[in-house]
Amino acid sequence: MAYVAVRGGKQAINASIESLTYQRLKSGTAPDANIIEQSMHALIDQVMAEGSLYSETIAALAVKQAEGSPEEAVFLLRAFRSTLPRKHYSMEVDTTGMRIERRISAAFKDIPGGQILGTSADYTHRLIDFGIFRESPEEIRTWIENYLKKEIDEAAVRKYPKVIDYLRSQGLIRKLASKETEPSDVTKKNLTFPAERSERLQILTRGQTGAVTALGYAALRGYGAVHPTVGELRVGKIPLTVANPFSGKNPDDAYYFGEIRITEVESLIPVTVPMGMGESRIEFDIGYGICFGQNETKAIAMSILDQCLEVGDPQYPTGDEEFVLLHIDSVEATGFISHLKLPHYVTFQAKLDSVREIARTRTRTRSGEADHEQQL
Amino acid sequence: MNSSYNYAFFDEGSKREIRRAILKAIAIPGYQVPFASREMPIARGWGTGGLQITLSIIGRSDTLKVIDQGSDESVNAVNIKKLITLTTDVPVTNDAEKATIIQSRHRIPEKPLNENQVLVLQVPLPEPLRFFEPSEYATKKLHAEKEYSGAYLILFDEIIRLGRMAGGADHPVEVNGRYVMAPSPIPKFDNPKMHESQALILLGAGREKKIYAVPPYTKVASLAFDDYPFQREKSIGQTCRLCGASGVFMDELTDDETGSTSYQCNDTSYCLERMNSHDA
């Protein structure tokens, strides 16, 4: 009879996977994905942005499957994204035409079109509301009825001028030649350095919220010479279209295929511009931040990092493209950190062999030296 | 909601794109070809580079073997096999001889491979100069200029400080007299198996987005100095407690009760086959 090895690998793995499902289901209830979609907007938005795939429904399903872990949900979404054929690029969008839900400026009080606070947690006290622990459908209905009775100042559908256009008209923003080159797609072409700005913006907007925030904060706090003013922060919906193949770039003939909700930030960053003869003056650079859904902290941090990388001050890690761009991706960072849990039996054995050899030869040398001293 | 996946997970366009990178890698032995690495259903750092290669080249006539640090049943090997068989119809084997594609993490099988086989190695860090120079922009230039002092400097520094080349696995190699390459963290014991290998060796680094290759019958030399020659691990001098093999890479085991040390083939399917042939 042939030798039958006793091996438990497969069974142990299956047991672990089953246990994961048990953990998800053991309370006897599981929320429908559409309840997650309707009630966890912030998480859905974060997962869509980091997952680089705009679908609230699939993001909600990923959140459900991942039991609320953004890291896992993003991972699921990215893997799903890999299986989708990509046939079109959208036409460029002018965000001046955004359907605004929220729009604030930290630079000017009276911006043309006015400030719209919209939906935000910024103005709440962060006190845990024990009252909403359980909310009955009747309570919710009554609340909504009362809310809708009030006159709501619906933001009129109109174009809101950009705050920075005002500064630009005053000649206070550094003039740069406009670049009309097609953006390079970082998911189709490997990133090379120095990177193009379009590539940097893509990596930043896909970046892990925590990582982008941390590096943006570092640049703000001292590892970077930036103190920006939020010129304008907008949350709203923008329409997406693809070009009609028969009429080229004519936007009037383009096919509309839906709209996405985004957060967009334009930060103003003062920079010293030398004028010659030892004199200089101050102008503003613009840092740009954008992401799917409503994630304002990330968009602002992104705008800081955009400017840091544009300037590329070698004094600070936040000015180093490779340092910033290669380490903020959720799937890459969490993947490589978690791979340390994999068996390293062979590599560790190889290292051990080397360590022992060194120890052996070194001891021999040292005892040899001791003998020599004794003889003396 | 229902969704089904394409054969071998990827859409055909993606597979073709990756195959083009593979062809370029074969044409320039040892050169790291950048490719648009996809996110996979397994984590970055868990073999996504190798997996993307395997999924791009696999077809209905293939037989697959996956090993992780020598074992066919390690968690990672099982997971990768599961994913590939979920989306393809290929048979899976533990026998290195029967496989047409062998995806491996950090080992080259003990049984010599042949011309009809492809060995796909998973690579965590494809850049042999990375610990000498952290910048990708700079290392690309060093490769272009064949400026490999850095790779030798790392080894020289170890000899000065520690008396020998102290690295464990992933000892750098020179391929076809041109590119210095990270052979992936295979033990030094496996390095010579790359030299004039009959099988095509493809190396994939998913997170770092590089594919490179050692085509069949290519010269592969481990970096060394005249007075400090390349040396393989010492533990290969031991004898396997199960099948009695020697001269292969060994796992070191400690007995819980007696505390004594024994050795066993790291390549589990090789060991098993030897035991089966003893019994037969």
XYZ file of C-alpha atoms in Angstrom:
656
model
C 0.000 0.000 0.000
C 1.250 3.378 -0.896
C 2.165 5.859 1.781
C -0.640 8.244 2.560
C 0.475 11.468 4.095
C -1.739 13.061 6.683
C -2.188 16.630 5.624
C -4.639 19.142 6.952
C -4.020 22.189 4.803
C -7.187 22.118 2.748
C -9.509 21.150 5.598
C -8.063 23.769 7.927
C -8.542 26.469 5.307
C -12.110 25.457 4.613
C -12.847 25.471 8.331
C -11.443 28.977 8.620
C -13.544 30.222 5.713
C -16.666 28.648 7.203
C -15.929 30.233 10.516
C -15.765 33.615 8.801
C -19.226 33.136 7.357
C -20.461 31.937 10.736
C -19.151 35.115 12.338
C -21.086 37.151 9.793
C -24.323 35.233 10.272
C -24.289 33.992 13.847
C -26.565 36.729 15.217
C -29.288 35.267 13.009
C -29.723 38.410 10.956
C -27.779 40.057 8.177
C -28.643 43.432 6.664
C -29.630 43.491 3.010
C -26.987 45.158 0.894
C -29.478 47.874 -0.040
C -29.875 48.821 3.635
C -26.105 49.309 3.768
C -26.259 51.287 0.538
C -28.924 53.574 1.976
C -27.492 54.044 5.425
C -23.702 54.028 5.174
C -22.995 56.678 2.582
C -19.641 57.731 3.962
C -18.279 54.207 3.992
C -19.677 53.459 0.538
C -18.089 56.639 -0.817
C -14.722 55.827 0.722
C -14.795 52.277 -0.608
C -15.788 53.417 -4.120
C -12.997 56.013 -4.245
C -10.295 53.681 -2.964
C -11.717 50.832 -4.999
C -11.641 53.021 -8.084
C -15.045 51.794 -9.170
C -18.199 53.888 -9.048
C -21.069 51.634 -8.104
C -22.909 52.205 -4.842
C -24.646 48.854 -5.103
C -21.551 46.747 -5.626
C -19.690 48.779 -2.994
C -22.516 48.099 -0.534
C -22.353 44.407 -1.299
C -18.593 44.481 -0.790
C -19.059 46.233 2.562
C -21.557 43.581 3.600
C -19.288 40.739 2.549
C -16.319 42.403 4.261
C -18.317 42.926 7.466
C -17.623 46.634 7.290
C -13.854 46.499 6.829
C -12.934 49.211 4.301
C -9.660 47.427 3.568
C -11.431 44.206 2.618
C -14.262 45.950 0.780
C -11.830 47.971 -1.345
C -9.929 44.799 -2.091
C -13.114 43.048 -3.294
C -14.041 45.990 -5.466
C -10.617 46.271 -7.069
C -10.520 42.563 -7.839
C -13.965 42.814 -9.420
C -12.807 45.833 -11.410
C -10.006 43.737 -12.917
C -12.580 41.569 -14.649
C -14.424 44.389 -16.383
C -13.496 45.212 -19.960
C -12.878 48.914 -20.309
C -14.129 50.142 -23.629
C -14.429 53.901 -23.331
C -12.945 56.903 -21.669
C -15.368 59.621 -20.688
C -15.030 63.055 -22.182
C -13.548 65.722 -19.995
C -15.910 67.310 -17.508
C -15.971 70.974 -16.657
C -16.852 70.980 -12.967
C -18.171 74.532 -13.190
C -21.345 72.834 -14.391
C -21.585 70.632 -11.295
C -25.026 70.171 -9.713
C -23.993 71.639 -6.387
C -25.090 70.116 -3.068
C -22.515 71.805 -0.926
C -20.057 74.550 -1.625
C -17.895 76.447 0.809
C -14.922 78.728 0.637
C -12.474 79.394 3.460
C -10.910 82.215 1.462
C -13.824 84.587 0.943
C -17.004 85.082 2.899
C -19.058 86.444 0.046
C -18.323 84.252 -2.900
C -20.241 84.828 -6.093
C -23.237 82.495 -5.868
C -22.962 82.245 -2.086
C -21.859 79.561 0.316
C -24.032 76.467 0.534
C -23.444 74.369 3.613
C -25.451 71.438 2.326
C -25.018 68.106 4.109
C -22.125 67.872 6.526
C -21.190 66.653 9.988
C -18.904 69.668 10.379
C -21.407 71.662 12.413
C -22.546 68.930 14.779
C -21.324 68.184 18.270
C -19.812 64.773 18.257
C -21.963 63.478 21.076
C -23.157 59.951 20.786
C -26.901 60.131 20.252
C -28.300 57.405 22.434
C -31.743 58.329 21.176
C -31.209 56.816 17.723
C -30.171 53.417 19.028
C -33.518 52.150 17.854
C -35.709 54.174 15.506
C -39.179 52.960 14.652
C -40.513 53.408 11.106
C -43.256 55.700 12.538
C -40.700 57.978 14.196
C -38.721 58.176 11.000
C -41.806 58.955 8.938
C -42.913 61.721 11.312
C -39.443 63.238 11.281
C -39.321 63.276 7.514
C -42.821 64.731 7.187
C -41.912 67.598 9.530
C -38.634 68.129 7.736
C -40.241 68.314 4.325
C -42.890 70.769 5.591
C -40.184 73.355 6.063
C -39.330 75.377 3.090
C -36.113 74.113 1.770
C -34.009 76.496 -0.156
C -33.246 74.190 -3.052
C -30.052 75.169 -4.711
C -31.191 76.484 -8.033
C -29.886 74.583 -11.001
C -27.345 77.035 -12.219
C -23.687 77.358 -12.816
C -21.698 78.506 -9.863
C -18.580 80.391 -10.835
C -15.320 79.049 -9.473
C -13.805 81.013 -6.616
C -10.357 80.706 -8.118
C -11.550 82.309 -11.338
C -11.997 85.507 -9.333
C -8.401 85.376 -8.084
C -7.216 84.452 -11.521
C -8.927 87.506 -12.978
C -7.019 89.590 -10.430
C -3.713 88.169 -11.652
C -2.921 86.600 -8.265
C -2.627 83.037 -9.473
C 0.565 81.858 -11.038
C 0.005 81.662 -14.775
C 0.718 78.281 -16.252
C 0.415 77.194 -19.825
C -2.644 75.012 -20.219
C -1.812 71.432 -21.117
C -4.221 69.634 -23.381
C -2.459 66.277 -23.425
C -4.561 63.162 -22.896
C -4.198 61.884 -19.334
C -2.236 58.680 -19.007
C -4.192 55.821 -17.382
C -2.262 54.411 -14.405
C -4.317 51.246 -14.445
C -3.312 50.546 -18.044
C 0.242 51.818 -18.120
C 2.772 51.247 -15.396
C 3.798 54.350 -13.500
C 7.256 55.646 -14.385
C 9.154 58.502 -12.797
C 9.084 61.440 -13.040
C 5.316 60.953 -13.163
C 2.903 63.126 -15.087
C 0.463 65.197 -13.076
C -2.470 63.220 -14.457
C -0.858 60.068 -13.074
C -0.208 61.649 -9.700
C -3.808 62.800 -9.391
C -5.116 59.341 -10.244
C -2.946 57.649 -7.631
C -3.903 60.227 -5.020
C -7.624 59.941 -5.659
C -7.432 56.138 -5.445
C -5.239 56.381 -2.339
C -6.222 54.997 1.021
C -8.093 57.720 2.901
C -5.992 57.324 6.043
C -2.700 57.294 4.170
C -3.529 60.353 2.046
C -4.760 62.196 5.122
C -1.643 61.295 7.142
C 0.783 62.461 4.462
C -1.237 65.596 3.764
C -1.204 66.325 7.479
C 2.568 65.781 7.631
C 3.063 68.301 4.819
C 0.852 70.758 6.659
C 2.458 70.264 10.039
C 6.108 70.583 9.142
C 7.311 67.964 6.661
C 6.446 70.242 3.787
C 6.235 74.002 3.615
C 2.557 74.226 2.861
C -0.238 76.074 4.558
C -3.100 76.134 2.161
C -6.384 77.966 2.242
C -9.371 76.069 0.928
C -10.344 78.317 -1.948
C -13.364 76.227 -2.707
C -14.745 72.890 -1.676
C -17.636 71.487 -3.668
C -19.761 68.409 -3.331
C -22.189 67.618 -6.082
C -22.979 65.641 -9.169
C -21.297 65.838 -12.535
C -22.593 64.332 -15.769
C -20.419 61.884 -17.691
C -20.458 61.406 -21.432
C -18.544 59.453 -24.035
C -17.688 60.896 -27.391
C -19.774 59.970 -30.381
C -17.364 58.013 -32.585
C -18.752 59.700 -35.697
C -18.533 63.284 -34.578
C -15.241 63.323 -32.738
C -14.906 65.620 -29.801
C -18.094 67.577 -30.251
C -19.643 67.617 -26.747
C -23.124 68.244 -28.131
C -23.114 64.890 -29.882
C -21.654 62.962 -26.971
C -23.583 60.151 -25.308
C -24.650 60.803 -21.741
C -24.290 57.711 -19.571
C -24.953 58.904 -16.056
C -23.703 61.112 -13.305
C -21.379 60.642 -10.379
C -21.185 62.419 -7.053
C -17.816 63.877 -6.237
C -15.960 66.083 -3.799
C -13.700 68.662 -5.404
C -11.225 70.934 -3.652
C -9.139 73.792 -4.932
C -6.619 74.933 -2.351
C -4.680 78.143 -2.564
C -1.067 77.834 -1.561
C 1.100 80.948 -1.338
C 4.426 80.655 -3.136
C 7.270 83.118 -3.471
C 8.002 83.986 -7.065
C 11.408 85.541 -7.761
C 11.226 88.640 -9.956
C 14.951 89.117 -10.477
C 17.214 91.753 -8.953
C 16.848 90.031 -5.587
C 13.167 90.907 -5.400
C 10.266 88.553 -5.263
C 6.545 88.557 -4.813
C 3.890 86.183 -3.561
C 1.421 84.440 -5.797
C -0.880 81.504 -5.281
C -0.486 77.976 -6.532
C -3.536 75.761 -6.783
C -3.577 72.338 -5.210
C -6.289 70.108 -6.642
C -8.158 67.376 -4.843
C -11.021 65.233 -6.079
C -12.620 61.973 -5.105
C -15.727 59.892 -5.626
C -18.544 60.650 -3.222
C -18.257 62.866 -0.195
C -14.881 62.559 1.482
C -13.758 66.078 2.216
C -10.758 65.377 4.433
C -9.209 63.173 1.791
C -9.897 65.644 -1.008
C -8.256 68.475 0.955
C -5.243 66.308 1.877
C -4.978 65.345 -1.777
C -4.925 69.004 -2.802
C -2.011 69.588 -0.416
C -0.074 66.603 -1.751
C -0.790 67.607 -5.346
C 0.986 70.891 -4.761
C 3.823 69.264 -2.752
C 4.505 66.860 -5.621
C 4.189 69.553 -8.248
C 6.909 71.559 -6.484
C 8.870 68.429 -5.524
C 10.909 69.964 -2.710
C 13.620 67.345 -2.038
C 13.855 68.497 1.571
C 10.653 66.685 2.529
C 9.394 63.152 1.913
C 6.035 64.658 0.924
C 7.792 66.236 -2.050
C 9.188 62.862 -3.170
C 6.926 61.303 -5.807
C 8.101 57.781 -5.248
C 7.683 58.051 -1.485
C 4.133 59.367 -1.719
C 2.738 57.618 -4.792
C 4.102 54.140 -4.191
C 2.907 53.786 -0.609
C -0.648 55.114 -0.357
C -2.556 52.464 -2.267
C -4.784 50.467 0.061
C -4.599 47.190 -1.823
C -0.845 47.344 -2.248
C 0.009 48.454 1.282
C -2.379 46.124 3.107
C -1.473 43.260 0.797
C 2.232 43.473 1.328
C 1.930 44.018 5.073
C -0.435 41.055 5.364
C 1.779 38.784 3.259
C 4.055 38.662 6.309
C 1.500 36.221 7.698
C 2.307 33.732 4.953
C 4.709 30.921 5.760
C 8.314 31.958 5.243
C 9.753 28.559 6.086
C 12.150 28.397 3.164
C 13.340 31.975 3.284
C 13.714 31.873 7.048
C 15.597 28.562 6.836
C 17.948 30.086 4.279
C 18.527 33.081 6.530
C 19.028 30.836 9.554
C 21.650 28.868 7.692
C 23.517 32.063 7.017
C 23.188 33.334 10.591
C 24.499 30.046 11.982
C 27.421 29.983 9.580
C 28.421 33.483 10.633
C 28.065 32.594 14.321
C 30.165 29.449 13.809
C 33.004 31.147 11.964
C 32.970 34.137 14.303
C 33.136 31.959 17.453
C 35.979 30.017 15.924
C 37.868 33.201 15.198
C 37.218 34.571 18.657
C 38.272 31.386 20.474
C 41.285 31.302 18.224
C 42.165 34.780 19.375
C 41.670 33.765 23.035
C 44.022 30.780 22.628
C 46.545 33.047 21.066
C 46.357 35.475 23.990
C 46.795 32.627 26.494
C 49.864 31.456 24.711
C 51.281 34.932 25.055
C -27.348 39.894 -8.171
C -25.527 37.476 -10.330
C -22.219 37.815 -12.008
C -20.050 35.243 -13.685
C -16.394 35.499 -14.493
C -14.609 35.010 -17.793
C -12.380 31.955 -18.442
C -9.274 32.383 -16.291
C -10.845 35.360 -14.490
C -9.504 38.151 -16.731
C -11.188 39.602 -19.752
C -9.405 38.585 -22.959
C -7.984 42.068 -23.510
C -6.201 41.981 -20.184
C -4.753 38.556 -20.873
C -3.405 39.671 -24.211
C -1.844 42.728 -22.635
C -0.055 40.622 -20.039
C 1.082 38.125 -22.661
C 2.671 40.950 -24.617
C 4.674 41.895 -21.518
C 5.676 38.239 -21.120
C 6.887 38.038 -24.729
C 8.961 41.146 -24.239
C 10.413 39.704 -21.036
C 11.426 36.526 -22.862
C 13.037 38.595 -25.601
C 15.156 40.510 -23.073
C 16.245 37.912 -20.480
C 16.387 39.300 -16.953
C 14.957 42.703 -17.862
C 12.040 43.843 -15.719
C 9.189 44.667 -18.066
C 6.652 47.050 -16.509
C 3.062 45.942 -16.953
C -0.343 47.208 -15.898
C -0.700 44.849 -12.980
C -4.315 44.145 -12.050
C -5.756 43.846 -8.603
C -6.538 40.233 -7.972
C -8.910 38.392 -5.656
C -5.867 37.430 -3.591
C -3.825 40.050 -1.785
C -0.882 41.965 -3.149
C 2.209 40.228 -1.866
C 0.445 36.868 -1.915
C 1.430 35.939 -5.435
C -0.612 38.241 -7.657
C 2.260 38.641 -10.129
C 2.623 34.916 -10.620
C -1.129 34.487 -10.684
C -1.582 37.057 -13.437
C 1.040 35.297 -15.551
C -0.525 31.899 -14.957
C -4.047 33.111 -15.773
C -2.841 34.800 -18.947
C -1.063 31.752 -20.346
C -3.272 28.941 -19.097
C -5.471 27.030 -21.546
C -7.586 23.924 -21.765
C -4.668 21.569 -22.452
C -2.699 22.620 -19.371
C -2.118 20.814 -16.120
C -1.387 22.975 -13.131
C 0.767 22.596 -10.051
C 1.017 25.277 -7.384
C 3.533 25.200 -4.568
C 4.172 27.579 -1.726
C 7.582 27.371 -0.077
C 7.852 23.775 -1.219
C 4.390 22.623 -0.200
C 1.415 21.822 -2.418
C -0.950 22.166 0.532
C 0.191 25.384 2.102
C -2.591 27.940 2.593
C -1.471 30.121 -0.257
C -0.958 27.281 -2.721
C -4.404 25.915 -1.932
C -6.005 29.321 -2.370
C -4.341 30.038 -5.687
C -5.222 26.604 -7.027
C -8.796 27.079 -5.899
C -9.113 30.378 -7.727
C -7.591 29.052 -10.932
C -9.738 25.938 -10.999
C -12.822 28.004 -10.170
C -12.411 29.980 -13.378
C -10.791 27.385 -15.654
C -11.262 23.697 -16.278
C -7.620 22.651 -15.964
C -6.657 19.585 -13.959
C -4.415 20.079 -10.930
C -1.534 17.846 -9.968
C 1.072 17.592 -7.228
C 3.480 15.796 -9.558
C 6.078 18.206 -10.924
C 6.544 15.957 -13.942
C 2.887 15.988 -15.001
C 2.376 19.739 -14.734
C 2.690 22.001 -17.759
C 2.532 25.136 -15.624
C 4.068 25.218 -12.174
C 3.417 28.320 -10.143
C 5.700 28.502 -7.166
C 6.488 30.750 -4.266
C 10.149 30.671 -3.327
C 11.138 27.196 -4.502
C 12.141 25.442 -7.706
C 11.025 21.803 -7.605
C 13.710 19.206 -6.906
C 12.756 17.196 -9.990
C 14.424 18.674 -13.074
C 11.953 20.441 -15.356
C 11.711 19.989 -19.117
C 11.113 22.021 -22.272
C 7.354 21.500 -22.195
C 6.986 23.155 -18.821
C 6.715 26.727 -17.625
C 7.802 27.656 -14.131
C 6.055 30.770 -12.824
C 7.731 32.312 -9.797
C 6.048 34.792 -7.463
C 8.210 37.797 -6.738
C 7.841 40.178 -3.792
C 10.709 42.563 -4.613
C 11.905 42.387 -8.223
C 14.589 45.042 -7.925
C 17.986 43.565 -6.944
C 19.379 47.048 -6.342
C 16.492 48.288 -4.159
C 18.352 48.149 -0.834
C 21.242 49.977 -2.407
C 19.060 52.604 -4.073
C 15.448 53.188 -2.980
C 14.439 55.212 -6.023
C 12.939 53.377 -8.989
C 13.911 56.222 -11.297
C 17.557 55.771 -10.278
C 17.631 51.958 -10.434
C 16.150 51.961 -13.940
C 19.094 54.062 -15.042
C 21.587 51.780 -13.306
C 20.173 48.790 -15.210
C 20.256 50.687 -18.490
C 23.907 51.543 -17.947
C 24.728 48.050 -16.661
C 26.035 49.733 -13.546
C 25.931 46.915 -11.010
C 28.530 48.058 -8.487
C 25.659 48.474 -6.021
C 24.713 44.793 -6.176
C 28.317 43.776 -5.551
C 28.701 46.435 -2.876
C 25.857 44.924 -0.860
C 27.648 41.550 -0.929
C 31.066 43.093 -0.268
C 29.688 44.973 2.730
C 28.374 41.712 4.177
C 31.719 40.020 3.738
C 33.494 42.864 5.528
C 31.027 43.025 8.412
C 30.061 39.389 8.767
C 32.788 37.380 7.107
C 30.622 35.973 4.304
C 27.815 36.794 1.921
C 25.122 36.837 4.561
C 21.915 37.104 2.562
C 19.453 34.250 2.852
C 17.197 33.673 -0.101
C 16.993 35.928 -3.189
C 20.735 35.941 -3.893
C 21.118 38.089 -7.048
C 21.997 36.519 -10.385
C 23.322 37.784 -13.687
C 21.232 36.646 -16.647
C 22.700 36.071 -20.071
C 25.724 38.215 -19.207
C 23.600 41.354 -19.129
C 20.934 42.053 -16.520
C 21.338 41.500 -12.808
C 18.088 39.999 -11.578
C 16.390 39.079 -8.313
C 15.663 35.362 -8.711
C 12.773 35.809 -6.210
C 13.387 34.561 -2.671
C 14.344 31.036 -3.651
C 17.080 29.639 -1.397
C 20.611 29.804 -2.784
C 20.277 26.061 -3.186
C 17.862 26.661 -6.081
C 19.869 29.337 -7.887
C 21.924 26.894 -9.993
C 18.696 25.256 -11.221
C 17.989 28.411 -13.197
C 21.183 28.070 -15.200
C 20.502 26.532 -18.624
C 17.056 25.538 -17.377
C 15.129 23.517 -19.960
C 11.863 25.002 -18.767
C 10.878 28.595 -19.402
C 10.980 30.562 -16.152
C 8.604 33.518 -15.817
C 8.754 35.808 -12.832
C 5.876 38.058 -11.844
C 5.785 40.871 -9.306
C 2.173 42.031 -9.012
C 2.503 44.820 -6.480
C 5.646 46.200 -8.105
C 4.084 45.674 -11.548
C 6.978 43.907 -13.259
C 7.324 40.753 -15.317
C 10.681 39.214 -16.214
C 11.912 35.945 -17.598
C 14.686 33.436 -17.967
C 14.156 31.740 -21.343
C 15.191 28.080 -21.736
C 18.924 27.422 -22.015
C 19.981 30.816 -20.728
C 23.133 31.437 -18.720
C 22.341 32.384 -15.128
C 25.246 33.089 -12.758
C 24.907 33.878 -9.054
C 26.869 36.975 -8.134
C 30.076 36.215 -6.241
C 33.756 37.164 -5.964
C 36.813 35.120 -7.012
C 37.951 34.790 -3.396
C 34.422 34.464 -1.983
C 32.663 31.988 -4.249
C 28.905 31.480 -4.234
C 27.900 28.905 -1.612
C 24.640 27.048 -1.168
C 23.010 26.437 2.213
C 24.704 23.952 4.538
C 21.533 22.147 5.584
C 21.408 20.304 2.266
C 24.042 17.962 3.714
C 21.369 16.466 5.999
C 19.253 13.391 5.363
C 15.458 13.444 5.157
C 13.893 11.603 8.118
C 11.009 10.410 5.933
C 12.370 9.403 2.548
C 16.104 9.358 3.242
C 16.924 11.829 0.503
C 19.964 14.032 0.781
C 21.319 16.808 -1.354
C 17.940 18.527 -1.495
C 16.652 21.556 0.398
C 15.527 20.608 3.897
C 13.012 21.878 6.425
C 14.317 21.847 9.971
C 11.994 20.293 12.530
C 12.194 20.253 16.288
C 10.700 17.426 18.319
C 8.292 18.830 20.929
C 9.256 16.304 23.587
C 12.916 15.569 23.117
C 13.882 18.932 21.673
C 15.997 17.155 19.097
C 16.373 18.459 15.566
C 15.595 16.479 12.459
C 15.329 17.252 8.766
C 12.773 16.601 6.090
C 12.569 17.429 2.370
C 11.090 20.853 1.847
C 9.641 19.794 -1.515
C 6.737 17.747 -0.156
C 5.577 16.165 -3.393
C 9.130 15.044 -4.181
C 9.380 13.479 -0.732
C 5.979 11.814 -1.004
C 6.789 10.317 -4.366
C 10.032 8.878 -3.042
C 8.205 7.350 -0.096
C 5.545 5.873 -2.351
C 8.139 4.298 -4.615
C 9.851 2.758 -1.548
C 6.594 1.210 -0.453
C 5.575 -0.049 -3.861
